[in-house]
Amino acid sequence: MVDKIAYPVQLIQPDGLRVFRPDYTSLVRDIRPDQLRDLYEDLVVARRMDVEAVALQRQGELGLWAPLLGQEAAQVGSARALRPDDYAFISYREHAVAYCRGVDPGVMTRMWRGCAHSAWDPSSVNVTNPAIVVGSQGLHATGYAMGAHLDGAEIATIAYFGDGATSQGDLAEALGFSMSFNAPVVFFCQNNQFAISEPVHLQSPVPIAQRAAGYGMPALRVDGNDVLAVLAVTRQATQRAREGSGPTFIEAITYRMGPHTTSDDPTRYRAAAETEIWKARDPIDRMRRLLDREGLLGEEFLARVQATADAVAARLRSGTVEAPDPAPLDLFDHVYSTDHPLIDEEREQYAAYLAGFAGIEEALS
Ligand SMILES: Cc1ncc(C[n+]2csc(CCOP(=O)(O)OP(=O)(O)O)c2C)c(N)n1
């Protein structure tokens, strides 16, 4: 039996050659040329969307953005393993997961522009809005999974989080609780090597997946830049969850090629040489090499992928710059689902404050 922590699952080498691992290759046997091409398109679209959003932030249209550059395969592979009725709890970097779940790229930046509390209706696509509270996704997913299980639904719930989040108490509680109650959750950790400036070796002296093994949870590592391997392991884990076999912890080993957010400067804490090493493992290049080796690339196909990616990016841009500014008092809406005296009082105070500016614009003009 292969040690799944010491030997991460890989189905495509960086040079595009397939790796034969009977236990995992069989899980993606149905992925034929057209589906391989679709996965490639998802990867390219994800990167194109991300590049557009970073540009929008630099142009002053967004307050902040958390780039996913380098993590496309981890996100696309895992999201494409989900069924429509499965549910994903994301953090702030999973733009490709949101895209694969069917979130309209035109609303994807709403929270980052600061013009909406919630960018999309989570229940319409079974994916939550971005959540900045590190590690909260584990508990939310566990609670949702338990509820679904008690309702008799045969679905999987997946929690996305980073390597840094595994040091949060919330995650520890989620792992412990879900093991005790056999909650149908997949804990999907994207180990992108950093928690802002903290390298993963400071986060944990042992592989991150080993932390889950300490709870008695089945845990494995996967090459997170290999979209097929990620698809295979997530299919397996979600199937276990749906069948009532309980939680699984997946550590997808990847690399954040860009900054933590658009407010971060990674050159202050990591060497350029390291980033160069990971460029050679670029998830999109790898998939492209596989398609090339298998005779699936062509001018027409590549042009079509580029056109789709450009159209998605254009939608993301127009949705951003055309998003209506909310009225200032909207800030107090939806804090609670019902009226609340404290919120009412604060709304009144703020309304009075705003009224103090009445007529000022005309007076100044
Ligand atoms: C509870 C909490 N503590 C601290 C922060 C500040 N913070 C934002 S991102 C981050 C690092 C998270 O790193 P990781 O979990 O590895 O995810 P990554 O950003 O690398 O995807 C921290 C500490 C926060 N948002 N929430």
Short mmCIF file of C-alpha atoms and ligand atoms in Angstrom, two decimals, residues 66 71 91-94 132-136 161-166 168 170 190-196 198 203 256 260-261, ligand 1:
data_model
loop_
_atom_site.label_atom_id
_atom_site.label_comp_id
_atom_site.label_asym_id
_atom_site.label_seq_id
_atom_site.Cartn_x
_atom_site.Cartn_y
_atom_site.Cartn_z
CA ALA A 66 -6.69 37.78 -3.66
CA GLN A 71 -3.64 27.44 -7.96
CA SER A 91 -12.37 31.19 1.49
CA TYR A 92 -11.33 34.33 -0.40
CA ARG A 93 -9.14 32.89 -3.18
CA GLU A 94 -11.44 30.33 -4.79
CA ILE A 132 -12.16 36.25 4.90
CA VAL A 133 -12.23 34.72 8.39
CA VAL A 134 -9.43 32.19 8.11
CA GLY A 135 -10.49 28.64 9.00
CA SER A 136 -14.20 29.42 9.44
CA PHE A 161 -8.87 26.61 3.20
CA GLY A 162 -5.12 27.21 3.15
CA ASP A 163 -2.13 25.72 4.95
CA GLY A 164 -2.16 28.59 7.45
CA ALA A 165 -5.78 27.91 8.33
CA THR A 166 -4.84 24.47 9.67
CA GLN A 168 -6.70 27.79 13.56
CA ASP A 170 -11.85 26.43 14.18
CA GLN A 190 -4.58 24.21 -0.76
CA ASN A 191 -1.06 24.20 0.58
CA ASN A 192 0.24 27.11 -1.48
CA GLN A 193 3.41 27.19 0.69
CA PHE A 194 2.58 30.48 2.42
CA ALA A 195 0.22 32.07 4.92
CA ILE A 196 0.88 35.63 3.78
CA GLU A 198 4.87 32.70 6.75
CA GLN A 203 3.37 26.45 10.13
CA ARG A 256 0.84 30.87 -4.88
CA HIS A 260 -1.11 37.06 -1.05
CA THR A 261 -3.40 39.91 -2.07
C1 LIG B 1 -9.28 34.40 11.92
C2 LIG B 1 -8.34 35.21 11.07
N1 LIG B 1 -7.09 35.46 11.52
C3 LIG B 1 -6.22 36.19 10.75
C4 LIG B 1 -6.63 36.69 9.55
C5 LIG B 1 -5.66 37.49 8.68
N2 LIG B 1 -5.24 36.67 7.55
C6 LIG B 1 -5.80 36.81 6.35
S1 LIG B 1 -5.21 35.72 5.24
C7 LIG B 1 -4.15 35.05 6.35
C8 LIG B 1 -3.24 33.92 5.95
C9 LIG B 1 -3.98 32.69 5.57
O1 LIG B 1 -3.11 31.77 4.99
P1 LIG B 1 -3.60 30.40 4.43
O2 LIG B 1 -4.62 29.80 5.34
O3 LIG B 1 -2.40 29.57 4.15
O4 LIG B 1 -4.37 30.75 3.08
P2 LIG B 1 -3.85 31.49 1.76
O5 LIG B 1 -4.09 32.96 1.98
O6 LIG B 1 -2.42 31.17 1.58
O7 LIG B 1 -4.70 31.00 0.64
C10 LIG B 1 -4.27 35.68 7.59
C11 LIG B 1 -3.48 35.33 8.78
C12 LIG B 1 -7.95 36.44 9.13
N3 LIG B 1 -8.42 36.89 7.97
N4 LIG B 1 -8.78 35.67 9.89
#
